[in-house]
Amino acid sequence: MKSAIEQMCFGLRGTYESVRPSEKYFRLIEKVCKADNKLIEKLKDDEDAAKLYEQFKDAIEEASSEESKTFYKEGFRFGVLLGIEISEEKS
């Protein structure tokens, strides 16, 4: 399937699920998870600190999601503008 529009229509490209994160990403996430588990273990006896940490993680995840969405939308807009400009070029 050569058409980018068809690939997007059928969910083959251009969706969150179709992008495979890099190996570096997986290594970093592994480090994050290990540190998170250690911190949770240290906070288990301090209910207030543990609750505050959970709120912190939720806020970071929400901010990261918003950031990703913002960059995706800008990249998509810019890609469309590039396509328009290319299609308007005269040889």
mmCIF file with all atom_site columns, C-alpha atoms in Angstrom:
data_model
loop_
_atom_site.group_PDB
_atom_site.id
_atom_site.type_symbol
_atom_site.label_atom_id
_atom_site.label_alt_id
_atom_site.label_comp_id
_atom_site.label_asym_id
_atom_site.label_entity_id
_atom_site.label_seq_id
_atom_site.pdbx_PDB_ins_code
_atom_site.Cartn_x
_atom_site.Cartn_y
_atom_site.Cartn_z
_atom_site.occupancy
_atom_site.B_iso_or_equiv
_atom_site.pdbx_formal_charge
_atom_site.auth_seq_id
_atom_site.auth_comp_id
_atom_site.auth_asym_id
_atom_site.auth_atom_id
_atom_site.pdbx_PDB_model_num
ATOM 1  C CA . MET A 1 1  ? 0.000  0.000  0.000   1.00 0.00 ? 1  MET A CA 1
ATOM 2  C CA . LYS A 1 2  ? 1.795  3.130  -1.232  1.00 0.00 ? 2  LYS A CA 1
ATOM 3  C CA . SER A 1 3  ? -0.759 5.765  -0.305  1.00 0.00 ? 3  SER A CA 1
ATOM 4  C CA . ALA A 1 4  ? 0.027  7.510  2.980   1.00 0.00 ? 4  ALA A CA 1
ATOM 5  C CA . ILE A 1 5  ? -3.642 8.459  3.271   1.00 0.00 ? 5  ILE A CA 1
ATOM 6  C CA . GLU A 1 6  ? -4.696 4.821  2.987   1.00 0.00 ? 6  GLU A CA 1
ATOM 7  C CA . GLN A 1 7  ? -2.041 3.748  5.495   1.00 0.00 ? 7  GLN A CA 1
ATOM 8  C CA . MET A 1 8  ? -3.394 6.294  7.964   1.00 0.00 ? 8  MET A CA 1
ATOM 9  C CA . CYS A 1 9  ? -7.012 5.353  7.182   1.00 0.00 ? 9  CYS A CA 1
ATOM 10 C CA . PHE A 1 10 ? -6.367 1.675  7.933   1.00 0.00 ? 10 PHE A CA 1
ATOM 11 C CA . GLY A 1 11 ? -4.315 2.429  11.061  1.00 0.00 ? 11 GLY A CA 1
ATOM 12 C CA . LEU A 1 12 ? -1.061 1.114  9.588   1.00 0.00 ? 12 LEU A CA 1
ATOM 13 C CA . ARG A 1 13 ? 0.833  4.368  10.168  1.00 0.00 ? 13 ARG A CA 1
ATOM 14 C CA . GLY A 1 14 ? 0.249  7.668  11.880  1.00 0.00 ? 14 GLY A CA 1
ATOM 15 C CA . THR A 1 15 ? -1.206 6.227  15.070  1.00 0.00 ? 15 THR A CA 1
ATOM 16 C CA . TYR A 1 16 ? 0.293  5.904  18.526  1.00 0.00 ? 16 TYR A CA 1
ATOM 17 C CA . GLU A 1 17 ? 0.006  2.136  18.334  1.00 0.00 ? 17 GLU A CA 1
ATOM 18 C CA . SER A 1 18 ? 1.920  1.919  15.044  1.00 0.00 ? 18 SER A CA 1
ATOM 19 C CA . VAL A 1 19 ? 5.099  3.540  16.408  1.00 0.00 ? 19 VAL A CA 1
ATOM 20 C CA . ARG A 1 20 ? 7.598  1.191  18.034  1.00 0.00 ? 20 ARG A CA 1
ATOM 21 C CA . PRO A 1 21 ? 9.639  2.903  20.753  1.00 0.00 ? 21 PRO A CA 1
ATOM 22 C CA . SER A 1 22 ? 13.429 2.643  20.524  1.00 0.00 ? 22 SER A CA 1
ATOM 23 C CA . GLU A 1 23 ? 15.595 0.255  22.526  1.00 0.00 ? 23 GLU A CA 1
ATOM 24 C CA . LYS A 1 24 ? 16.956 3.283  24.395  1.00 0.00 ? 24 LYS A CA 1
ATOM 25 C CA . TYR A 1 25 ? 13.401 4.134  25.458  1.00 0.00 ? 25 TYR A CA 1
ATOM 26 C CA . PHE A 1 26 ? 12.924 0.631  26.894  1.00 0.00 ? 26 PHE A CA 1
ATOM 27 C CA . ARG A 1 27 ? 16.233 0.862  28.786  1.00 0.00 ? 27 ARG A CA 1
ATOM 28 C CA . LEU A 1 28 ? 15.224 4.232  30.241  1.00 0.00 ? 28 LEU A CA 1
ATOM 29 C CA . ILE A 1 29 ? 11.790 2.974  31.238  1.00 0.00 ? 29 ILE A CA 1
ATOM 30 C CA . GLU A 1 30 ? 13.409 0.017  32.972  1.00 0.00 ? 30 GLU A CA 1
ATOM 31 C CA . LYS A 1 31 ? 15.553 2.444  35.012  1.00 0.00 ? 31 LYS A CA 1
ATOM 32 C CA . VAL A 1 32 ? 12.471 4.511  35.833  1.00 0.00 ? 32 VAL A CA 1
ATOM 33 C CA . CYS A 1 33 ? 10.547 1.443  36.999  1.00 0.00 ? 33 CYS A CA 1
ATOM 34 C CA . LYS A 1 34 ? 13.390 0.240  39.197  1.00 0.00 ? 34 LYS A CA 1
ATOM 35 C CA . ALA A 1 35 ? 13.773 3.665  40.820  1.00 0.00 ? 35 ALA A CA 1
ATOM 36 C CA . ASP A 1 36 ? 9.997  3.921  41.245  1.00 0.00 ? 36 ASP A CA 1
ATOM 37 C CA . ASN A 1 37 ? 9.832  0.545  42.990  1.00 0.00 ? 37 ASN A CA 1
ATOM 38 C CA . LYS A 1 38 ? 12.677 1.507  45.338  1.00 0.00 ? 38 LYS A CA 1
ATOM 39 C CA . LEU A 1 39 ? 11.042 4.811  46.186  1.00 0.00 ? 39 LEU A CA 1
ATOM 40 C CA . ILE A 1 40 ? 7.659  3.182  46.838  1.00 0.00 ? 40 ILE A CA 1
ATOM 41 C CA . GLU A 1 41 ? 9.382  0.714  49.153  1.00 0.00 ? 41 GLU A CA 1
ATOM 42 C CA . LYS A 1 42 ? 11.029 3.559  51.101  1.00 0.00 ? 42 LYS A CA 1
ATOM 43 C CA . LEU A 1 43 ? 7.717  5.445  51.366  1.00 0.00 ? 43 LEU A CA 1
ATOM 44 C CA . LYS A 1 44 ? 5.591  2.495  52.494  1.00 0.00 ? 44 LYS A CA 1
ATOM 45 C CA . ASP A 1 45 ? 5.769  3.547  56.152  1.00 0.00 ? 45 ASP A CA 1
ATOM 46 C CA . ASP A 1 46 ? 4.884  7.189  55.455  1.00 0.00 ? 46 ASP A CA 1
ATOM 47 C CA . GLU A 1 47 ? 1.300  7.290  54.214  1.00 0.00 ? 47 GLU A CA 1
ATOM 48 C CA . ASP A 1 48 ? 1.279  11.046 53.542  1.00 0.00 ? 48 ASP A CA 1
ATOM 49 C CA . ALA A 1 49 ? 4.526  10.935 51.569  1.00 0.00 ? 49 ALA A CA 1
ATOM 50 C CA . ALA A 1 50 ? 3.327  7.889  49.613  1.00 0.00 ? 50 ALA A CA 1
ATOM 51 C CA . LYS A 1 51 ? 0.062  9.645  48.724  1.00 0.00 ? 51 LYS A CA 1
ATOM 52 C CA . LEU A 1 52 ? 1.944  12.791 47.683  1.00 0.00 ? 52 LEU A CA 1
ATOM 53 C CA . TYR A 1 53 ? 4.271  10.686 45.523  1.00 0.00 ? 53 TYR A CA 1
ATOM 54 C CA . GLU A 1 54 ? 1.305  9.057  43.754  1.00 0.00 ? 54 GLU A CA 1
ATOM 55 C CA . GLN A 1 55 ? -0.157 12.516 43.066  1.00 0.00 ? 55 GLN A CA 1
ATOM 56 C CA . PHE A 1 56 ? 3.225  13.591 41.713  1.00 0.00 ? 56 PHE A CA 1
ATOM 57 C CA . LYS A 1 57 ? 3.416  10.579 39.370  1.00 0.00 ? 57 LYS A CA 1
ATOM 58 C CA . ASP A 1 58 ? -0.132 11.162 38.122  1.00 0.00 ? 58 ASP A CA 1
ATOM 59 C CA . ALA A 1 59 ? 0.651  14.824 37.401  1.00 0.00 ? 59 ALA A CA 1
ATOM 60 C CA . ILE A 1 60 ? 3.901  13.944 35.580  1.00 0.00 ? 60 ILE A CA 1
ATOM 61 C CA . GLU A 1 61 ? 2.097  11.355 33.447  1.00 0.00 ? 61 GLU A CA 1
ATOM 62 C CA . GLU A 1 62 ? -0.661 13.829 32.578  1.00 0.00 ? 62 GLU A CA 1
ATOM 63 C CA . ALA A 1 63 ? 1.881  16.540 31.686  1.00 0.00 ? 63 ALA A CA 1
ATOM 64 C CA . SER A 1 64 ? 3.866  14.097 29.547  1.00 0.00 ? 64 SER A CA 1
ATOM 65 C CA . SER A 1 65 ? 0.713  13.035 27.725  1.00 0.00 ? 65 SER A CA 1
ATOM 66 C CA . GLU A 1 66 ? -0.247 16.651 27.064  1.00 0.00 ? 66 GLU A CA 1
ATOM 67 C CA . GLU A 1 67 ? 3.274  17.416 25.829  1.00 0.00 ? 67 GLU A CA 1
ATOM 68 C CA . SER A 1 68 ? 3.231  14.441 23.452  1.00 0.00 ? 68 SER A CA 1
ATOM 69 C CA . LYS A 1 69 ? -0.162 15.453 22.099  1.00 0.00 ? 69 LYS A CA 1
ATOM 70 C CA . THR A 1 70 ? 0.981  19.040 21.543  1.00 0.00 ? 70 THR A CA 1
ATOM 71 C CA . PHE A 1 71 ? 4.132  17.982 19.669  1.00 0.00 ? 71 PHE A CA 1
ATOM 72 C CA . TYR A 1 72 ? 2.192  15.433 17.599  1.00 0.00 ? 72 TYR A CA 1
ATOM 73 C CA . LYS A 1 73 ? -0.376 18.029 16.560  1.00 0.00 ? 73 LYS A CA 1
ATOM 74 C CA . GLU A 1 74 ? 2.305  20.561 15.613  1.00 0.00 ? 74 GLU A CA 1
ATOM 75 C CA . GLY A 1 75 ? 4.228  17.929 13.650  1.00 0.00 ? 75 GLY A CA 1
ATOM 76 C CA . PHE A 1 76 ? 1.066  16.940 11.814  1.00 0.00 ? 76 PHE A CA 1
ATOM 77 C CA . ARG A 1 77 ? 0.221  20.573 11.002  1.00 0.00 ? 77 ARG A CA 1
ATOM 78 C CA . PHE A 1 78 ? 3.745  21.219 9.746   1.00 0.00 ? 78 PHE A CA 1
ATOM 79 C CA . GLY A 1 79 ? 3.668  18.038 7.652   1.00 0.00 ? 79 GLY A CA 1
ATOM 80 C CA . VAL A 1 80 ? 0.455  19.172 5.987   1.00 0.00 ? 80 VAL A CA 1
ATOM 81 C CA . LEU A 1 81 ? 1.966  22.585 5.250   1.00 0.00 ? 81 LEU A CA 1
ATOM 82 C CA . LEU A 1 82 ? 5.035  20.911 3.741   1.00 0.00 ? 82 LEU A CA 1
ATOM 83 C CA . GLY A 1 83 ? 2.786  18.747 1.576   1.00 0.00 ? 83 GLY A CA 1
ATOM 84 C CA . ILE A 1 84 ? 0.843  21.765 0.380   1.00 0.00 ? 84 ILE A CA 1
ATOM 85 C CA . GLU A 1 85 ? 4.022  23.665 -0.431  1.00 0.00 ? 85 GLU A CA 1
ATOM 86 C CA . ILE A 1 86 ? 5.486  20.689 -2.309  1.00 0.00 ? 86 ILE A CA 1
ATOM 87 C CA . SER A 1 87 ? 2.295  20.203 -4.315  1.00 0.00 ? 87 SER A CA 1
ATOM 88 C CA . GLU A 1 88 ? 2.272  23.883 -5.277  1.00 0.00 ? 88 GLU A CA 1
ATOM 89 C CA . GLU A 1 89 ? 5.900  23.890 -6.489  1.00 0.00 ? 89 GLU A CA 1
ATOM 90 C CA . LYS A 1 90 ? 6.344  24.390 -10.175 1.00 0.00 ? 90 LYS A CA 1
ATOM 91 C CA . SER A 1 91 ? 9.103  22.375 -11.814 1.00 0.00 ? 91 SER A CA 1
#
